[in-house]
PDB file of C-alpha atoms in Angstrom:
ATOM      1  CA  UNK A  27       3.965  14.286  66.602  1.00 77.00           C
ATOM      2  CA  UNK A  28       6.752  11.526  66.009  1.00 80.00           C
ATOM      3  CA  UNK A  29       3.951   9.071  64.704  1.00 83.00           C
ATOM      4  CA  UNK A  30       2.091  11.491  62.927  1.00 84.00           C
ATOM      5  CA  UNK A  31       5.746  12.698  60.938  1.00 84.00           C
ATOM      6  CA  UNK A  32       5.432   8.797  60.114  1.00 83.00           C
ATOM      7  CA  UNK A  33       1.957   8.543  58.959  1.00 82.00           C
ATOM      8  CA  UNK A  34       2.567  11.278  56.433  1.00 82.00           C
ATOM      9  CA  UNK A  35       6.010  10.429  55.247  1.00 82.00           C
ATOM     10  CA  UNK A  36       4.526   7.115  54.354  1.00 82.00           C
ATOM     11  CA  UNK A  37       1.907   8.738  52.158  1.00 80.00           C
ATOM     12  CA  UNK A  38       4.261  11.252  51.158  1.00 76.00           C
ATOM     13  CA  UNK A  39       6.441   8.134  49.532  1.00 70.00           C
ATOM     14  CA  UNK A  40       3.775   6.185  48.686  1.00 71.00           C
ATOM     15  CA  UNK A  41       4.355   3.252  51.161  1.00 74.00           C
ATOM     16  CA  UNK A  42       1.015   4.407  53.680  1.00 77.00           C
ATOM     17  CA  UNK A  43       0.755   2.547  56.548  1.00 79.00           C
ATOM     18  CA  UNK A  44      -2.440   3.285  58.091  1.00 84.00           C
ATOM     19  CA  UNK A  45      -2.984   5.255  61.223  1.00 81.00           C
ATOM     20  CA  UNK A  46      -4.490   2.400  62.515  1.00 83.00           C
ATOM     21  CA  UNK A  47      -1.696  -0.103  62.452  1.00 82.00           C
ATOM     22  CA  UNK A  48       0.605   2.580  63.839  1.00 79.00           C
ATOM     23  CA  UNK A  49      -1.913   3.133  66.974  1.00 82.00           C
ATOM     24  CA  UNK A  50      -1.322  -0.602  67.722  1.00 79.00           C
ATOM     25  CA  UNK A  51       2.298  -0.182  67.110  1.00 74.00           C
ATOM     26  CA  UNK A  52       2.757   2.115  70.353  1.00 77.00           C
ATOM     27  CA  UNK A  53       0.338  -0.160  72.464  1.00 74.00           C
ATOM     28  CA  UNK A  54       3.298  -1.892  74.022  1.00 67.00           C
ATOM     29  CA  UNK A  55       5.416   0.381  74.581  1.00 65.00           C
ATOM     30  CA  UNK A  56       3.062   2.044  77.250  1.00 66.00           C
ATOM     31  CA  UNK A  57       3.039   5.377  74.983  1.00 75.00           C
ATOM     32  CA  UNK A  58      -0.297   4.444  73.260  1.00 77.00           C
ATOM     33  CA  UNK A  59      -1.186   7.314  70.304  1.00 80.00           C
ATOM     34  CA  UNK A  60      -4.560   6.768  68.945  1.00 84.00           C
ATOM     35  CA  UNK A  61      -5.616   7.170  65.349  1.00 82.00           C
ATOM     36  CA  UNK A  62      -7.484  10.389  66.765  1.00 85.00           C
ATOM     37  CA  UNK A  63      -4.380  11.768  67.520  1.00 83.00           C
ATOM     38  CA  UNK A  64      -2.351  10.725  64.641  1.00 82.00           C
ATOM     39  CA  UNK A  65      -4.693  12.912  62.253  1.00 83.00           C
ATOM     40  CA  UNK A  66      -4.858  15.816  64.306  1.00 85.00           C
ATOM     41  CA  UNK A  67      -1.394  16.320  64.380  1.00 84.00           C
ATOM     42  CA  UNK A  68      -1.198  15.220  60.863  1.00 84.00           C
ATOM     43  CA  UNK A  69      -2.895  18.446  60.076  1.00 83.00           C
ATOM     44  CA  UNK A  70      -0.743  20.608  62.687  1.00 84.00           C
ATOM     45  CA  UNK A  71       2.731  19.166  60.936  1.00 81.00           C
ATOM     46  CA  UNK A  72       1.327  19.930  57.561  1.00 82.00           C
ATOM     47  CA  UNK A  73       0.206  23.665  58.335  1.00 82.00           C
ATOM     48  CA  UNK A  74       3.850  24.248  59.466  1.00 77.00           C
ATOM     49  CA  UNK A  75       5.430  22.548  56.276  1.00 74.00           C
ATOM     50  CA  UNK A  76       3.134  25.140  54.840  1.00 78.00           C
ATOM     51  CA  UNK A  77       1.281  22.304  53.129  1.00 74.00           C
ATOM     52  CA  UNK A  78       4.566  21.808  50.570  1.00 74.00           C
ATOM     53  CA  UNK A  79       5.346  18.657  50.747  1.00 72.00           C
ATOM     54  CA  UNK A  80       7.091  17.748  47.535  1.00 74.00           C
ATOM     55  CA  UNK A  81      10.883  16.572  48.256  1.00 72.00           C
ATOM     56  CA  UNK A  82      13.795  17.999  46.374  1.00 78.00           C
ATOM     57  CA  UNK A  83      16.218  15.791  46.575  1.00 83.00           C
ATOM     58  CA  UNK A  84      19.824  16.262  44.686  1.00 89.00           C
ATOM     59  CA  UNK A  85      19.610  12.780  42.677  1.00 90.00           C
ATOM     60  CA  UNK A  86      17.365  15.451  40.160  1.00 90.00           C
ATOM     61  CA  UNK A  87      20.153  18.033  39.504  1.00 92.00           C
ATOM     62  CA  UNK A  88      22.861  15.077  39.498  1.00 92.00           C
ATOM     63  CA  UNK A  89      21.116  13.491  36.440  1.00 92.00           C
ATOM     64  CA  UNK A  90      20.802  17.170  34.941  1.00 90.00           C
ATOM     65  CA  UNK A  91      24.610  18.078  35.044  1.00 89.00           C
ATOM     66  CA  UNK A  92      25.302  14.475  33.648  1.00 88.00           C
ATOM     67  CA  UNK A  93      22.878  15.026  30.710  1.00 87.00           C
ATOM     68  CA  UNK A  94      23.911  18.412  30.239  1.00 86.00           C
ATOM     69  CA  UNK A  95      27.670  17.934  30.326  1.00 83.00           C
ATOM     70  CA  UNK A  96      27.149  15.553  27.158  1.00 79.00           C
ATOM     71  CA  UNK A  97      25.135  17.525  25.196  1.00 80.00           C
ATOM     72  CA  UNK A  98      27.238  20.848  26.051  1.00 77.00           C
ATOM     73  CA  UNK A  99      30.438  19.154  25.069  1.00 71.00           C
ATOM     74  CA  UNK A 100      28.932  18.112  21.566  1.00 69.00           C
ATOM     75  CA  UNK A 101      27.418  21.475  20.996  1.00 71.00           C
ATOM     76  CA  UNK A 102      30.612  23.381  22.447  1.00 67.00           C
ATOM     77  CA  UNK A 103      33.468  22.006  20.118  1.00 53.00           C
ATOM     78  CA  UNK A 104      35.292  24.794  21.994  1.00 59.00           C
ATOM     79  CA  UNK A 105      34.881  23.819  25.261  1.00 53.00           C
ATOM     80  CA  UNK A 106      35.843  20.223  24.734  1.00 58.00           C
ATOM     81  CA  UNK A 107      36.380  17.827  22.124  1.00 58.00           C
ATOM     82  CA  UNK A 108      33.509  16.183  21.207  1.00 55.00           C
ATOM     83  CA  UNK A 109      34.768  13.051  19.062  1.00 60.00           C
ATOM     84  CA  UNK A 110      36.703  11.556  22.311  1.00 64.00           C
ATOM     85  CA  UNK A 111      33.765  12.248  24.513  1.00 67.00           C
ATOM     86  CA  UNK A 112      33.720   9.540  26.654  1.00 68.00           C
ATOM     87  CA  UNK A 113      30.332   7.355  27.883  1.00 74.00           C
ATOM     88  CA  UNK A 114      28.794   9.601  31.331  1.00 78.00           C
ATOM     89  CA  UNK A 115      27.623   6.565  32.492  1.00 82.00           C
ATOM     90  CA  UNK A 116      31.114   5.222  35.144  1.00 82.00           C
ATOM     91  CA  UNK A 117      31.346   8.845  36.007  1.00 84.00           C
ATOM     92  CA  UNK A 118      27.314   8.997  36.885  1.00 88.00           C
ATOM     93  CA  UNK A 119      27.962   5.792  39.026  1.00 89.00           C
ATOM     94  CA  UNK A 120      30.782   7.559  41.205  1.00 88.00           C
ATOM     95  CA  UNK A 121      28.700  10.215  41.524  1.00 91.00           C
ATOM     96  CA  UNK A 122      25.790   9.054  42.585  1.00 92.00           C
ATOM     97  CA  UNK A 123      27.923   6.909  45.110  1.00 90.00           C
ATOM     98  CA  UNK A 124      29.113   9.946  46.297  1.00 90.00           C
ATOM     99  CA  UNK A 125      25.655  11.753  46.834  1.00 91.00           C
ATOM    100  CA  UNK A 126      24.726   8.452  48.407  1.00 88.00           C
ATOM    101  CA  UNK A 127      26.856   8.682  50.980  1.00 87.00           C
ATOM    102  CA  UNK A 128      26.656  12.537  51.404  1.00 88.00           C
ATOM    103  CA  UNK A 129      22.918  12.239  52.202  1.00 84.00           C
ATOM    104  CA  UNK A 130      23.889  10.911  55.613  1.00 81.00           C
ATOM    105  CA  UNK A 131      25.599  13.905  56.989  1.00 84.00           C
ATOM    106  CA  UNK A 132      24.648  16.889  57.742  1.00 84.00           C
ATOM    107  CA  UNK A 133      25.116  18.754  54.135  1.00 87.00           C
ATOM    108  CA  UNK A 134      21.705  18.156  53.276  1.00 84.00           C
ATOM    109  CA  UNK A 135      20.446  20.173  55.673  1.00 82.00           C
ATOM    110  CA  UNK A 136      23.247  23.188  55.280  1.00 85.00           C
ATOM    111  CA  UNK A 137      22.942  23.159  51.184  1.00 87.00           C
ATOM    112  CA  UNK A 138      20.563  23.355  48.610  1.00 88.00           C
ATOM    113  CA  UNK A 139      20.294  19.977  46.387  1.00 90.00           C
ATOM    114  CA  UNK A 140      21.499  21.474  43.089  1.00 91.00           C
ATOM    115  CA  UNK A 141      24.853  22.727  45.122  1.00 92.00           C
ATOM    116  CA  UNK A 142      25.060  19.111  47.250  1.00 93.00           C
ATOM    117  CA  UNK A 143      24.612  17.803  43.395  1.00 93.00           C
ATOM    118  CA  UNK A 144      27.621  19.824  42.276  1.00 92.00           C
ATOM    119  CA  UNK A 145      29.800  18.541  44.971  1.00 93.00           C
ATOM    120  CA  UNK A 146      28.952  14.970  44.341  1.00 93.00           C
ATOM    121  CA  UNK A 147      29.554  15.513  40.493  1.00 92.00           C
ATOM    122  CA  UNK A 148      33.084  17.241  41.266  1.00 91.00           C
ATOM    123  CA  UNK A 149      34.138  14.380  44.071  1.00 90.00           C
ATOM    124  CA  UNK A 150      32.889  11.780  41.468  1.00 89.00           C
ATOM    125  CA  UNK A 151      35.230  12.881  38.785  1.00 86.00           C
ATOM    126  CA  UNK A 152      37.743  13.332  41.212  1.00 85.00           C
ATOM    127  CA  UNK A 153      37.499   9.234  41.921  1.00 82.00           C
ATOM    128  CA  UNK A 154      37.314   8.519  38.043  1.00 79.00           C
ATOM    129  CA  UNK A 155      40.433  10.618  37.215  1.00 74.00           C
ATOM    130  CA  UNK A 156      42.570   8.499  40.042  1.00 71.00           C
ATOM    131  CA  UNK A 157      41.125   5.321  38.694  1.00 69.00           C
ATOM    132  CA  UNK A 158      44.452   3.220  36.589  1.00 58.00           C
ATOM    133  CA  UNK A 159      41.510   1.773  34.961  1.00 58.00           C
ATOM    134  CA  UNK A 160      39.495   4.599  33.887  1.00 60.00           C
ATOM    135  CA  UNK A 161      39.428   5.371  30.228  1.00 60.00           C
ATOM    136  CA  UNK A 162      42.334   8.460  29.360  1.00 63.00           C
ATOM    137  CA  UNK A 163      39.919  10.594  27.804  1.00 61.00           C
ATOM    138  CA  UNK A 164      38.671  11.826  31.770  1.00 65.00           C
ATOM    139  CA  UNK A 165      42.082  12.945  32.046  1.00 63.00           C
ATOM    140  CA  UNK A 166      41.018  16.333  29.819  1.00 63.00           C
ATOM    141  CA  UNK A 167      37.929  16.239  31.704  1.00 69.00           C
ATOM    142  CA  UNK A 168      37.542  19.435  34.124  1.00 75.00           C
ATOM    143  CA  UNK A 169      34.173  19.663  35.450  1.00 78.00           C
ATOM    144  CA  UNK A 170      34.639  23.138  37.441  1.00 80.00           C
ATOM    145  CA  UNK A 171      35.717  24.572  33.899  1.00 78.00           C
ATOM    146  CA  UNK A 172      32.612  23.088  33.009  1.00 81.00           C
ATOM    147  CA  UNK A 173      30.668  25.340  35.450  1.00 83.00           C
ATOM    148  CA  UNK A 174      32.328  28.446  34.803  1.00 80.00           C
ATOM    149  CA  UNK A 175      32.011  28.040  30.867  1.00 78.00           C
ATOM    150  CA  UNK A 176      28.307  26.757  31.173  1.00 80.00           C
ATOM    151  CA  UNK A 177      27.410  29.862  33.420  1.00 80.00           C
ATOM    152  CA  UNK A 178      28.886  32.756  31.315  1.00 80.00           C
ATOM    153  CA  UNK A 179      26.725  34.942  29.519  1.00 78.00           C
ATOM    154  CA  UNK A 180      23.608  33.975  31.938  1.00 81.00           C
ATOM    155  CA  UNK A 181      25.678  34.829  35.784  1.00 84.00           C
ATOM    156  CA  UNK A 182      27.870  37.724  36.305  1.00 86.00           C
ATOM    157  CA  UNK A 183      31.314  37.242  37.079  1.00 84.00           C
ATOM    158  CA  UNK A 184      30.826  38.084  40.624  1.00 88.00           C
ATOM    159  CA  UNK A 185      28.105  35.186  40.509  1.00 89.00           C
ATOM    160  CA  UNK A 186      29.873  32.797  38.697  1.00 85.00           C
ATOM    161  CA  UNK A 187      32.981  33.488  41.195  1.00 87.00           C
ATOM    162  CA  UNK A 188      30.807  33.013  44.284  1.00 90.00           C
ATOM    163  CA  UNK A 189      29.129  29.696  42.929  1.00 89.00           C
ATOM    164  CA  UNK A 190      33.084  28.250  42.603  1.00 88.00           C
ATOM    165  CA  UNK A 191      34.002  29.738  45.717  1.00 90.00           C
ATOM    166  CA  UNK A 192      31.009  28.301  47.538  1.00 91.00           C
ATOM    167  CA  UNK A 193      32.016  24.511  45.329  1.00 90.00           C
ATOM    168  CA  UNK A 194      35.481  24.743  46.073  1.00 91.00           C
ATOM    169  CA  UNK A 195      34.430  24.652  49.665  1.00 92.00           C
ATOM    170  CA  UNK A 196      31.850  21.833  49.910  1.00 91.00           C
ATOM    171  CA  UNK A 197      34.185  20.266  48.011  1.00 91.00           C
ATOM    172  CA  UNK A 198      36.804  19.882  51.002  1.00 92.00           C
ATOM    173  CA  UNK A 199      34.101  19.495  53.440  1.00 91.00           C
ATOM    174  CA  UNK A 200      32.801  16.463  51.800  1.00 91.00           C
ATOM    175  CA  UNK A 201      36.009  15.332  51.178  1.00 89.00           C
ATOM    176  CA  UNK A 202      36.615  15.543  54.810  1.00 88.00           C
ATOM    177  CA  UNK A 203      33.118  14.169  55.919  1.00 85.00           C
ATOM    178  CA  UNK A 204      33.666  10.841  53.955  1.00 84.00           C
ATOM    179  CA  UNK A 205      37.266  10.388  55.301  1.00 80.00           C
ATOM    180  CA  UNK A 206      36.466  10.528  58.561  1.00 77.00           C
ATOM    181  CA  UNK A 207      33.285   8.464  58.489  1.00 70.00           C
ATOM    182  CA  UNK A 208      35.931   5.565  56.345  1.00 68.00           C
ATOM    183  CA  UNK A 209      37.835   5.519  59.525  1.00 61.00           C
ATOM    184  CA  UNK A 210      35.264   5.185  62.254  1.00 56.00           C
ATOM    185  CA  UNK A 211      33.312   2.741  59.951  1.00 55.00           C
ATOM    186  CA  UNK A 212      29.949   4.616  60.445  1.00 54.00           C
ATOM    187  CA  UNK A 213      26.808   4.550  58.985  1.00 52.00           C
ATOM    188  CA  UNK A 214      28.611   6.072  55.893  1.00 52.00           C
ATOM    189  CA  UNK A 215      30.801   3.277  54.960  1.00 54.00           C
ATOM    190  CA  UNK A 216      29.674   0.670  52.623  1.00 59.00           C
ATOM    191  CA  UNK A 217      28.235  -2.143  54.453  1.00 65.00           C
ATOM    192  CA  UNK A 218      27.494  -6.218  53.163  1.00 71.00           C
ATOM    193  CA  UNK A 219      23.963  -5.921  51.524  1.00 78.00           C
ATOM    194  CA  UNK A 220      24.264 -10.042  51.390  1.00 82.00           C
ATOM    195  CA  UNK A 221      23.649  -9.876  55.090  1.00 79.00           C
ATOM    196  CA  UNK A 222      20.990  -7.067  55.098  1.00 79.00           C
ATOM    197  CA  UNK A 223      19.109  -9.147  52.908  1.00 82.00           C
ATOM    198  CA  UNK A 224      19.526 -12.206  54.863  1.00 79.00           C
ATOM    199  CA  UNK A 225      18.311 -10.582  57.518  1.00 78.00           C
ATOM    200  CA  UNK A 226      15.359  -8.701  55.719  1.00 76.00           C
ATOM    201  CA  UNK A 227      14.230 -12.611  54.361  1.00 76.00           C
ATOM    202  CA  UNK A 228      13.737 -13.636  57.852  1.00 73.00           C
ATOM    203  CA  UNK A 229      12.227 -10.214  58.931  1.00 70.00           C
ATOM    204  CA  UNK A 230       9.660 -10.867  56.032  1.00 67.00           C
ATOM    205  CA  UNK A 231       8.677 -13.842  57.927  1.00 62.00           C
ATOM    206  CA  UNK A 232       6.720 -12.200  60.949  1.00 52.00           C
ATOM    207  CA  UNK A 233       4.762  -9.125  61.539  1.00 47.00           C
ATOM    208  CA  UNK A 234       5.756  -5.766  61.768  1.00 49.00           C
ATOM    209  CA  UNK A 235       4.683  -4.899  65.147  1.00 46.00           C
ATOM    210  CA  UNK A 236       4.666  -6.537  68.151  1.00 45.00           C
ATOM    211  CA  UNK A 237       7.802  -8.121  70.760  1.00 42.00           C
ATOM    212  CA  UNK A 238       6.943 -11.994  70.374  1.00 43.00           C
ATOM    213  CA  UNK A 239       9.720 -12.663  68.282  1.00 42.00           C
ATOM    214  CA  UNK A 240      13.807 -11.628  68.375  1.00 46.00           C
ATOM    215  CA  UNK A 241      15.447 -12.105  65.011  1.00 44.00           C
ATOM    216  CA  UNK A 242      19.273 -11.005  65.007  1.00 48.00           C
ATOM    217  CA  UNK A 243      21.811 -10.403  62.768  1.00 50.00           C
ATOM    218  CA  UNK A 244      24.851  -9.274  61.845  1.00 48.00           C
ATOM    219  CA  UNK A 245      25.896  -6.575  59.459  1.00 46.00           C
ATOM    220  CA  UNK A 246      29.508  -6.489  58.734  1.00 47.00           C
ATOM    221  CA  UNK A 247      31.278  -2.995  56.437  1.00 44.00           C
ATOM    222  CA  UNK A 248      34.118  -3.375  54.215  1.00 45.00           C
ATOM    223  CA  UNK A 249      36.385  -2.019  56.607  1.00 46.00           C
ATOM    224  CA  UNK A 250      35.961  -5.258  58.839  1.00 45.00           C
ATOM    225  CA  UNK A 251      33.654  -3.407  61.832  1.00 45.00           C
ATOM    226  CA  UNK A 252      30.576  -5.561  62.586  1.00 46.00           C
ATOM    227  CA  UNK A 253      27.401  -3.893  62.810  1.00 47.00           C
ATOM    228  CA  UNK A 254      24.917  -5.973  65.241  1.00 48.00           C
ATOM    229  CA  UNK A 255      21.416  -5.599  64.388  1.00 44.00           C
ATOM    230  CA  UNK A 256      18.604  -6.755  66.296  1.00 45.00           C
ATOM    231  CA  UNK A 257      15.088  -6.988  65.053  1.00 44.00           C
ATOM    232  CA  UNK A 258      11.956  -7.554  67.821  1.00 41.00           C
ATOM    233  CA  UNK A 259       9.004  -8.235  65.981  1.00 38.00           C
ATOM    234  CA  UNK A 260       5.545 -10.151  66.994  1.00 39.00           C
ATOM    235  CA  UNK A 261       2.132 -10.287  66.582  1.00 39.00           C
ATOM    236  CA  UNK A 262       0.587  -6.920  67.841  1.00 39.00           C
ATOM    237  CA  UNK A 263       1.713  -4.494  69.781  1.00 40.00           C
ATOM    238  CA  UNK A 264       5.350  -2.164  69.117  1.00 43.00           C
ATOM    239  CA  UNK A 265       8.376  -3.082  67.509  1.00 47.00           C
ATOM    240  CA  UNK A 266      12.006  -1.560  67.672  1.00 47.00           C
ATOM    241  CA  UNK A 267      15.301  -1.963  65.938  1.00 46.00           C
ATOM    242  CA  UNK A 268      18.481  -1.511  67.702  1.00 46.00           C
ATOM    243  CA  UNK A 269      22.080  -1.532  65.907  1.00 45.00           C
ATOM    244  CA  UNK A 270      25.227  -1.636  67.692  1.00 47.00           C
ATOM    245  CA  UNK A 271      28.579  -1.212  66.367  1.00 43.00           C
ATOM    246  CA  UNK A 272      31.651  -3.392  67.492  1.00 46.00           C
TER     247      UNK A 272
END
């Protein structure tokens, strides 16, 4: 089932790797799937997604509040004023920073994108607000008034008071989730993509599958932890990819 979740996920992104190549891929590892195989249980992972396999991801909704708060603060002199409206773009950079790193942890499976979206879009304000260099007009800039002025007239109160109860929430968990994962230097924290693509050059350089050759390298974070990554790759057979932190 693990290689057939792989088969379709590469269709499903448009990257396919054939069935084929990952037969050969578990020759060597003495857990050999055939191509038979891969297909039937293509077919027995699809009936239980229901056959839905469209992705909603929260990059979507994050784009949608960004273009939405800009037009709503032009067409809503009330709600803000629209001459000092500053450019979205910084503030759709922190955000999507923020969902970037959210996607790791286990929100995505607890909350629905649009809601994960929110959080990112409140956190990423949060960031531009505390930034010296930041332009002042953010300072007037309160994006959970934003959701509780967008939202009248189509929510009840008791809906609109749930949704910001429910924010306010995530909100602290996330806030909590990326703390912690800045202190143990984890997968969350911002690692050297100089050195990934150093490594990624020489990885180009061989096959995908197979144990012939060992490339190594090392990943180092911002916070100064080095993240060892090893690479076996050869001519046929299975490859793996182990990453150690230390």
């Amino acid at each position: 089932m693990m290689v057939a979740s792989v088969f379709l996920a590469s269709k499903v992104e448009d990257l396919t790797i054939s069935a084929t190549s990952l037969s050969e891929g578990t020759k060597d590892k003495k857990k050999e799937v055939s191509v038979e195989d891969i297909v039937k249980h293509e077919l027995l992972l699809l009936s239980g997604l229901g056959f839905q396999i469209h992705c909603h991801h929260s990059f979507r909704p994050l784009m949608g509040f960004m273009n939405d708060l800009s037009n709503y603060a032009i067409t809503e002199a009330k709600w803000y004023d629209a001459d000092n409206m500053p450019d979205v773009t910084p503030l759709y950079k922190r955000c999507r920073a923020k969902l970037d790193e959210l996607v790791f942890s286990d929100m995505v499976l607890l909350h629905s994108p649009g809601m994960l979206a929110a959080t990112a879009f409140c956190l990423g304000a949060e960031s531009l607000k505390a930034d010296e260099e930041a332009t002042k007009a953010w300072e007037k800039m309160d994006v959970m008034n934003y959701f509780e002025e967008r939202f009248k007239g189509t929510k009840t109160d008791k809906e609109i008071a749930k949704f910001n109860s429910d924010l306010k929430s995530n909100i602290e968990t996330a806030r909590n989730i990326l703390q912690e994962a800045s202190k143990l230097n984890c997968a969350l924290a911002p690692i050297d993509m100089g050195a990934v693509k150093a490594v990624y050059k020489k990885l180009k350089k061989v096959k995908m599958w197979g144990t012939d050759v060992k490339v190594e390298g090392e990943v180092k974070s911002e916070g100064g932890t080095k993240r060892k990554v090893e690479e076996e790759v050869g001519e046929e057979g299975g490859g793996g990819k182990k990453m150690r932190t230390e």
